[in-house]
Amino acid sequence: MLVVMQHQATEEEVAQVVTTVEKMGLNAHPMPGPTRTAIGITGNSSSVDPRSLEVLPGVRELIRVTRPYKLASREMHPEDTIVEVGSARFGAPFFTVIAGPCSVESESNVLQVAEYLMSRGVTLLRAGAFKPRTSPYSFQGMEQEGLAILERAREKTGIRIVTEVMDTEQVDAVAASADIIQIGTRNMQNFSLLKKVASCNRPVLLKRGMSATLDEWLMAAEYLLAGGNKNVILCERGVRTFTDHTRNTLDLSVVPPAKENSHLPILIDPSHGTGRRNYVSAMARAGLAAGADGLMVEVHPDPSTALSDGAQTLDFNEFDRLLESLRSLAEPLGRNIG
Ligand code: PEP
Ligand code: MN
């Protein structure tokens, strides 16, 4: 439910609505807007008598939110959310690129990529220190040491860090090192992890589960929002289909409905979405055209030696060409690439 306050409602009137909602055993989420404040109500409100709120001073109207997710919905939050990380912005009109190797491999590698990206105006580095690998025999990541390497790269270059957390025990350590905490496809519905990350004061990049519907994905985002973390960025990384010409099927068709139903920014990951470097740039440009708010792309100085996901990783020249083409396409599409 959404309580819309009158244009001239006072802070005391807003506070009275909040207290009344809380006395009903529900949660109130005041959302100040440019012209009036709205108060989102979450919790099981089936037994609430709307008249008890309607009669409070300063209340204009009550709107029933029909979506299963509330705080993630546009019904409750009509304006786009813009997530700010350093000088980067996620949300229209910005189109923001996150790039870097799949995994943290060594200090020199991370530093080389960080310096290269900063020289190209890309201020967000991705690299996993904890890696969710299908095989237990594959490289599992540098873990805590990897986090320390990422922190040093930020100190030296000013680049901001995006890195994955795999389980609840790692949350404090990852939150201390990351500027954006990534939740991977395999953990989209790890509800204890979502709850723990919700209480971190860090933006979250929530990848879509590889077989999740849009509603399930937005319900996962709802766990983060309901737990108090407002800075959620969605990331489409491909879903499982019958095809085998690509590793996953990058579902660009999820972008318009995600934007229609939710105010959260959405990125495209064409690297995991295709699994093949030859297809990454075309799908990245398609993501821009489809209305995504940015990209997450795997980039490595020598993908043939990468310790994970080399086959889908661009080298510096390929990434330069991609950036150039995105920059020339952004303007006619009304987007602003930093
Ligand atoms: C990654 O970003 O390296 C990763 C493991 O992604 P996903 O969770 O989409 O597979
Ligand atoms: Mn990867």
GROMACS .gro file of C-alpha atoms and ligand atoms in nm:
model
  349
    1MET     CA    1   0.000   0.000   0.000
    2LEU     CA    2   0.111   0.355  -0.069
    3VAL     CA    3  -0.002   0.653   0.137
    4VAL     CA    4   0.020   0.971  -0.070
    5MET     CA    5   0.043   1.282   0.146
    6GLN     CA    6  -0.102   1.616   0.049
    7HIS     CA    7   0.122   1.865  -0.120
    8GLN     CA    8   0.140   2.087   0.191
    9ALA     CA    9   0.154   1.807   0.452
   10THR     CA   10   0.386   1.882   0.744
   11GLU     CA   11   0.668   1.668   0.881
   12GLU     CA   12   0.457   1.602   1.192
   13GLU     CA   13   0.173   1.470   0.976
   14VAL     CA   14   0.414   1.238   0.794
   15ALA     CA   15   0.551   1.123   1.131
   16GLN     CA   16   0.199   1.052   1.257
   17VAL     CA   17   0.128   0.826   0.958
   18VAL     CA   18   0.457   0.643   1.016
   19THR     CA   19   0.376   0.585   1.385
   20THR     CA   20   0.024   0.467   1.307
   21VAL     CA   21   0.154   0.222   1.045
   22GLU     CA   22   0.415   0.088   1.286
   23LYS     CA   23   0.151   0.041   1.558
   24MET     CA   24  -0.030  -0.186   1.312
   25GLY     CA   25   0.280  -0.407   1.307
   26LEU     CA   26   0.378  -0.293   0.955
   27ASN     CA   27   0.678  -0.108   0.816
   28ALA     CA   28   0.659   0.249   0.684
   29HIS     CA   29   0.902   0.377   0.420
   30PRO     CA   30   0.869   0.756   0.374
   31MET     CA   31   0.975   0.863   0.023
   32PRO     CA   32   1.002   1.239  -0.009
   33GLY     CA   33   0.930   1.347  -0.369
   34PRO     CA   34   0.967   1.675  -0.558
   35THR     CA   35   0.608   1.781  -0.488
   36ARG     CA   36   0.483   1.555  -0.208
   37THR     CA   37   0.586   1.275   0.024
   38ALA     CA   38   0.460   0.922  -0.026
   39ILE     CA   39   0.487   0.652   0.240
   40GLY     CA   40   0.524   0.294   0.128
   41ILE     CA   41   0.379   0.030   0.359
   42THR     CA   42   0.524  -0.320   0.363
   43GLY     CA   43   0.443  -0.624   0.569
   44ASN     CA   44   0.123  -0.824   0.563
   45SER     CA   45  -0.133  -0.547   0.527
   46SER     CA   46  -0.430  -0.769   0.443
   47SER     CA   47  -0.592  -0.698   0.781
   48VAL     CA   48  -0.538  -0.320   0.768
   49ASP     CA   49  -0.849  -0.107   0.744
   50PRO     CA   50  -0.747   0.166   0.495
   51ARG     CA   51  -0.991   0.411   0.655
   52SER     CA   52  -0.779   0.428   0.970
   53LEU     CA   53  -0.501   0.584   0.758
   54GLU     CA   54  -0.721   0.780   0.521
   55VAL     CA   55  -0.861   0.990   0.806
   56LEU     CA   56  -0.520   1.104   0.937
   57PRO     CA   57  -0.436   1.473   0.884
   58GLY     CA   58  -0.232   1.547   0.571
   59VAL     CA   59  -0.322   1.222   0.390
   60ARG     CA   60  -0.440   1.268   0.030
   61GLU     CA   61  -0.507   0.912  -0.083
   62LEU     CA   62  -0.423   0.546  -0.039
   63ILE     CA   63  -0.314   0.342  -0.336
   64ARG     CA   64  -0.310  -0.036  -0.332
   65VAL     CA   65   0.012  -0.170  -0.488
   66THR     CA   66  -0.085  -0.468  -0.701
   67ARG     CA   67   0.263  -0.610  -0.769
   68PRO     CA   68   0.400  -0.884  -0.541
   69TYR     CA   69   0.711  -0.668  -0.490
   70LYS     CA   70   0.637  -0.331  -0.338
   71LEU     CA   71   0.948  -0.120  -0.282
   72ALA     CA   72   1.097  -0.237  -0.612
   73SER     CA   73   0.783  -0.142  -0.804
   74ARG     CA   74   0.718   0.170  -1.004
   75GLU     CA   75   0.373   0.189  -0.851
   76MET     CA   76   0.534   0.280  -0.522
   77HIS     CA   77   0.830   0.471  -0.664
   78PRO     CA   78   0.750   0.629  -1.002
   79GLU     CA   79   1.084   0.808  -1.058
   80ASP     CA   80   1.395   0.621  -1.173
   81THR     CA   81   1.638   0.541  -0.893
   82ILE     CA   82   1.986   0.675  -0.958
   83VAL     CA   83   2.263   0.490  -0.774
   84GLU     CA   84   2.579   0.696  -0.724
   85VAL     CA   85   2.918   0.533  -0.683
   86GLY     CA   86   3.204   0.783  -0.678
   87SER     CA   87   3.167   0.988  -0.995
   88ALA     CA   88   2.960   0.715  -1.167
   89ARG     CA   89   2.579   0.719  -1.188
   90PHE     CA   90   2.353   0.424  -1.259
   91GLY     CA   91   2.013   0.517  -1.403
   92ALA     CA   92   1.891   0.718  -1.704
   93PRO     CA   93   2.023   0.924  -1.876
   94PHE     CA   94   2.357   0.775  -1.775
   95PHE     CA   95   2.502   0.466  -1.940
   96THR     CA   96   2.774   0.337  -1.714
   97VAL     CA   97   3.035   0.072  -1.785
   98ILE     CA   98   3.191  -0.166  -1.533
   99ALA     CA   99   3.485  -0.367  -1.670
  100GLY     CA  100   3.767  -0.593  -1.560
  101PRO     CA  101   3.885  -0.951  -1.541
  102CYS     CA  102   3.655  -1.229  -1.428
  103SER     CA  103   3.883  -1.300  -1.129
  104VAL     CA  104   4.148  -1.124  -0.928
  105GLU     CA  105   4.459  -1.307  -1.054
  106SER     CA  106   4.753  -1.105  -0.921
  107GLU     CA  107   4.831  -0.756  -0.799
  108SER     CA  108   5.011  -0.660  -1.120
  109ASN     CA  109   4.722  -0.778  -1.337
  110VAL     CA  110   4.460  -0.587  -1.137
  111LEU     CA  111   4.673  -0.274  -1.134
  112GLN     CA  112   4.737  -0.292  -1.507
  113VAL     CA  113   4.363  -0.322  -1.578
  114ALA     CA  114   4.274  -0.048  -1.327
  115GLU     CA  115   4.522   0.200  -1.480
  116TYR     CA  116   4.406   0.116  -1.830
  117LEU     CA  117   4.036   0.160  -1.741
  118MET     CA  118   4.095   0.490  -1.562
  119SER     CA  119   4.285   0.616  -1.869
  120ARG     CA  120   3.969   0.542  -2.071
  121GLY     CA  121   3.733   0.715  -1.826
  122VAL     CA  122   3.594   0.387  -1.687
  123THR     CA  123   3.585   0.431  -1.310
  124LEU     CA  124   3.451   0.092  -1.199
  125LEU     CA  125   3.660  -0.225  -1.191
  126ARG     CA  126   3.504  -0.568  -1.163
  127ALA     CA  127   3.703  -0.872  -1.047
  128GLY     CA  128   3.601  -1.163  -0.828
  129ALA     CA  129   3.806  -1.256  -0.522
  130PHE     CA  130   3.557  -1.529  -0.426
  131LYS     CA  131   3.460  -1.724  -0.737
  132PRO     CA  132   3.151  -1.947  -0.774
  133ARG     CA  133   3.295  -2.214  -1.005
  134THR     CA  134   3.096  -2.501  -1.149
  135SER     CA  135   3.385  -2.740  -1.093
  136PRO     CA  136   3.559  -2.773  -0.757
  137TYR     CA  137   3.884  -2.828  -0.951
  138SER     CA  138   3.869  -2.488  -1.123
  139PHE     CA  139   4.046  -2.179  -0.984
  140GLN     CA  140   3.843  -2.072  -0.679
  141GLY     CA  141   3.971  -1.716  -0.646
  142MET     CA  142   4.231  -1.543  -0.429
  143GLU     CA  143   3.974  -1.481  -0.155
  144GLN     CA  144   4.090  -1.250   0.127
  145GLU     CA  145   4.420  -1.174  -0.046
  146GLY     CA  146   4.223  -1.083  -0.357
  147LEU     CA  147   4.022  -0.829  -0.159
  148ALA     CA  148   4.343  -0.671  -0.030
  149ILE     CA  149   4.471  -0.643  -0.390
  150LEU     CA  150   4.149  -0.471  -0.496
  151GLU     CA  151   4.178  -0.224  -0.209
  152ARG     CA  152   4.535  -0.138  -0.304
  153ALA     CA  153   4.431  -0.085  -0.668
  154ARG     CA  154   4.166   0.161  -0.549
  155GLU     CA  155   4.419   0.344  -0.330
  156LYS     CA  156   4.667   0.374  -0.617
  157THR     CA  157   4.432   0.462  -0.903
  158GLY     CA  158   4.108   0.588  -0.747
  159ILE     CA  159   3.908   0.322  -0.934
  160ARG     CA  160   3.595   0.188  -0.758
  161ILE     CA  161   3.559  -0.183  -0.690
  162VAL     CA  162   3.280  -0.426  -0.780
  163THR     CA  163   3.330  -0.773  -0.635
  164GLU     CA  164   3.117  -1.075  -0.555
  165VAL     CA  165   3.009  -1.211  -0.221
  166MET     CA  166   2.920  -1.581  -0.217
  167ASP     CA  167   2.797  -1.645   0.133
  168THR     CA  168   2.690  -1.479   0.455
  169GLU     CA  169   3.024  -1.538   0.627
  170GLN     CA  170   3.206  -1.329   0.364
  171VAL     CA  171   2.970  -1.032   0.378
  172ASP     CA  172   3.159  -0.819   0.630
  173ALA     CA  173   3.493  -0.867   0.456
  174VAL     CA  174   3.354  -0.803   0.107
  175ALA     CA  175   3.156  -0.499   0.224
  176ALA     CA  176   3.472  -0.353   0.376
  177SER     CA  177   3.659  -0.377   0.043
  178ALA     CA  178   3.389  -0.325  -0.219
  179ASP     CA  179   3.222  -0.009  -0.346
  180ILE     CA  180   2.953  -0.231  -0.501
  181ILE     CA  181   2.876  -0.578  -0.368
  182GLN     CA  182   2.791  -0.824  -0.645
  183ILE     CA  183   2.543  -1.106  -0.587
  184GLY     CA  184   2.588  -1.365  -0.859
  185THR     CA  185   2.332  -1.558  -1.059
  186ARG     CA  186   2.368  -1.868  -0.842
  187ASN     CA  187   2.282  -1.672  -0.530
  188MET     CA  188   1.995  -1.456  -0.651
  189GLN     CA  189   1.757  -1.648  -0.429
  190ASN     CA  190   1.994  -1.708  -0.138
  191PHE     CA  191   1.761  -1.534   0.103
  192SER     CA  192   1.991  -1.537   0.406
  193LEU     CA  193   2.260  -1.374   0.192
  194LEU     CA  194   2.015  -1.114   0.060
  195LYS     CA  195   1.905  -1.029   0.414
  196LYS     CA  196   2.261  -0.991   0.535
  197VAL     CA  197   2.366  -0.778   0.237
  198ALA     CA  198   2.052  -0.567   0.283
  199SER     CA  199   2.191  -0.436   0.607
  200CYS     CA  200   2.525  -0.330   0.450
  201ASN     CA  201   2.574   0.030   0.369
  202ARG     CA  202   2.693  -0.052   0.014
  203PRO     CA  203   2.526  -0.050  -0.327
  204VAL     CA  204   2.443  -0.398  -0.454
  205LEU     CA  205   2.460  -0.539  -0.806
  206LEU     CA  206   2.201  -0.816  -0.818
  207LYS     CA  207   2.245  -1.053  -1.109
  208ARG     CA  208   1.944  -1.233  -1.244
  209GLY     CA  209   1.921  -1.601  -1.154
  210MET     CA  210   1.989  -1.808  -1.465
  211SER     CA  211   1.633  -1.942  -1.463
  212ALA     CA  212   1.455  -1.666  -1.275
  213THR     CA  213   1.147  -1.484  -1.401
  214LEU     CA  214   1.134  -1.106  -1.381
  215ASP     CA  215   0.896  -1.128  -1.084
  216GLU     CA  216   1.130  -1.362  -0.897
  217TRP     CA  217   1.423  -1.131  -0.968
  218LEU     CA  218   1.234  -0.824  -0.845
  219MET     CA  219   1.123  -1.016  -0.535
  220ALA     CA  220   1.493  -1.085  -0.466
  221ALA     CA  221   1.560  -0.711  -0.506
  222GLU     CA  222   1.270  -0.653  -0.266
  223TYR     CA  223   1.462  -0.842   0.007
  224LEU     CA  224   1.744  -0.589  -0.028
  225LEU     CA  225   1.513  -0.287  -0.033
  226ALA     CA  226   1.295  -0.412   0.252
  227GLY     CA  227   1.608  -0.471   0.458
  228GLY     CA  228   1.699  -0.105   0.420
  229ASN     CA  229   1.936  -0.104   0.121
  230LYS     CA  230   1.800   0.138  -0.138
  231ASN     CA  231   2.095   0.121  -0.377
  232VAL     CA  232   2.015  -0.184  -0.586
  233ILE     CA  233   2.131  -0.227  -0.947
  234LEU     CA  234   1.992  -0.515  -1.152
  235CYS     CA  235   2.212  -0.705  -1.399
  236GLU     CA  236   2.086  -0.934  -1.677
  237ARG     CA  237   2.354  -1.197  -1.747
  238GLY     CA  238   2.176  -1.449  -1.963
  239VAL     CA  239   1.936  -1.730  -1.888
  240ARG     CA  240   1.931  -2.103  -1.961
  241THR     CA  241   1.764  -2.206  -2.284
  242PHE     CA  242   1.798  -2.500  -2.524
  243THR     CA  243   2.050  -2.323  -2.747
  244ASP     CA  244   2.417  -2.407  -2.760
  245HIS     CA  245   2.551  -2.139  -2.994
  246THR     CA  246   2.608  -1.922  -2.686
  247ARG     CA  247   2.681  -2.006  -2.322
  248ASN     CA  248   2.355  -1.847  -2.206
  249THR     CA  249   2.078  -1.659  -2.385
  250LEU     CA  250   2.120  -1.291  -2.308
  251ASP     CA  251   1.762  -1.186  -2.247
  252LEU     CA  252   1.757  -0.829  -2.373
  253SER     CA  253   1.380  -0.856  -2.387
  254VAL     CA  254   1.376  -0.833  -2.007
  255VAL     CA  255   1.500  -0.473  -2.015
  256PRO     CA  256   1.179  -0.293  -2.124
  257PRO     CA  257   0.951  -0.482  -1.879
  258ALA     CA  258   1.206  -0.440  -1.599
  259LYS     CA  259   1.209  -0.065  -1.663
  260GLU     CA  260   0.831  -0.055  -1.690
  261ASN     CA  261   0.770  -0.239  -1.364
  262SER     CA  262   1.062  -0.118  -1.155
  263HIS     CA  263   1.251   0.206  -1.093
  264LEU     CA  264   1.582   0.024  -1.036
  265PRO     CA  265   1.868   0.067  -1.284
  266ILE     CA  266   1.947  -0.237  -1.498
  267LEU     CA  267   2.279  -0.341  -1.654
  268ILE     CA  268   2.359  -0.596  -1.923
  269ASP     CA  269   2.644  -0.845  -1.890
  270PRO     CA  270   2.715  -0.955  -2.248
  271SER     CA  271   3.022  -1.155  -2.137
  272HIS     CA  272   2.838  -1.418  -1.932
  273GLY     CA  273   2.535  -1.361  -2.155
  274THR     CA  274   2.713  -1.496  -2.464
  275GLY     CA  275   3.021  -1.677  -2.332
  276ARG     CA  276   3.207  -1.589  -2.654
  277ARG     CA  277   3.416  -1.279  -2.701
  278ASN     CA  278   3.321  -1.242  -3.069
  279TYR     CA  279   2.960  -1.175  -2.972
  280VAL     CA  280   3.018  -0.950  -2.672
  281SER     CA  281   3.040  -0.613  -2.847
  282ALA     CA  282   2.733  -0.662  -3.066
  283MET     CA  283   2.524  -0.757  -2.764
  284ALA     CA  284   2.667  -0.470  -2.560
  285ARG     CA  285   2.550  -0.223  -2.826
  286ALA     CA  286   2.214  -0.401  -2.840
  287GLY     CA  287   2.187  -0.356  -2.462
  288LEU     CA  288   2.237   0.018  -2.500
  289ALA     CA  289   1.971   0.028  -2.772
  290ALA     CA  290   1.731  -0.179  -2.559
  291GLY     CA  291   1.740   0.085  -2.286
  292ALA     CA  292   1.979  -0.068  -2.032
  293ASP     CA  293   2.155   0.169  -1.794
  294GLY     CA  294   2.500   0.027  -1.850
  295LEU     CA  295   2.718  -0.277  -1.894
  296MET     CA  296   2.936  -0.516  -1.705
  297VAL     CA  297   3.206  -0.652  -1.936
  298GLU     CA  298   3.501  -0.885  -1.879
  299VAL     CA  299   3.832  -0.734  -1.992
  300HIS     CA  300   4.185  -0.870  -1.949
  301PRO     CA  301   4.523  -0.771  -2.100
  302ASP     CA  302   4.569  -1.125  -2.236
  303PRO     CA  303   4.243  -1.323  -2.226
  304SER     CA  304   4.418  -1.639  -2.350
  305THR     CA  305   4.595  -1.665  -2.013
  306ALA     CA  306   4.298  -1.560  -1.793
  307LEU     CA  307   4.237  -1.794  -1.499
  308SER     CA  308   3.860  -1.789  -1.560
  309ASP     CA  309   3.622  -1.701  -1.842
  310GLY     CA  310   3.897  -1.614  -2.095
  311ALA     CA  311   3.681  -1.725  -2.390
  312GLN     CA  312   3.429  -1.446  -2.322
  313THR     CA  313   3.682  -1.179  -2.224
  314LEU     CA  314   3.783  -0.881  -2.442
  315ASP     CA  315   4.142  -0.759  -2.466
  316PHE     CA  316   4.225  -0.389  -2.440
  317ASN     CA  317   4.203  -0.324  -2.815
  318GLU     CA  318   3.866  -0.492  -2.843
  319PHE     CA  319   3.740  -0.301  -2.541
  320ASP     CA  320   3.867   0.028  -2.689
  321ARG     CA  321   3.671  -0.038  -3.007
  322LEU     CA  322   3.360  -0.126  -2.807
  323LEU     CA  323   3.384   0.194  -2.601
  324GLU     CA  324   3.428   0.401  -2.915
  325SER     CA  325   3.120   0.252  -3.078
  326LEU     CA  326   2.914   0.292  -2.759
  327ARG     CA  327   3.016   0.656  -2.736
  328SER     CA  328   2.903   0.727  -3.091
  329LEU     CA  329   2.572   0.546  -3.038
  330ALA     CA  330   2.493   0.692  -2.697
  331GLU     CA  331   2.413   1.044  -2.808
  332PRO     CA  332   2.150   0.961  -3.071
  333LEU     CA  333   1.994   0.727  -2.816
  334GLY     CA  334   1.978   1.006  -2.559
  335ARG     CA  335   2.230   0.847  -2.323
  336ASN     CA  336   2.529   0.994  -2.152
  337ILE     CA  337   2.845   0.780  -2.125
  338GLY     CA  338   3.077   0.922  -1.860
  339PEP     C1  339   3.098  -1.311  -1.272
  339PEP     O1  340   3.051  -1.196  -1.285
  339PEP     O2  341   3.217  -1.338  -1.289
  339PEP     C2  342   3.003  -1.422  -1.244
  339PEP     C3  343   3.043  -1.532  -1.182
  339PEP     O3  344   2.882  -1.396  -1.292
  339PEP     P1  345   2.745  -1.484  -1.288
  339PEP     O4  346   2.704  -1.487  -1.145
  339PEP     O5  347   2.655  -1.404  -1.376
  339PEP     O6  348   2.777  -1.619  -1.346
  340MN      MN  349   3.320  -1.445  -1.513
   0.00000   0.00000   0.00000
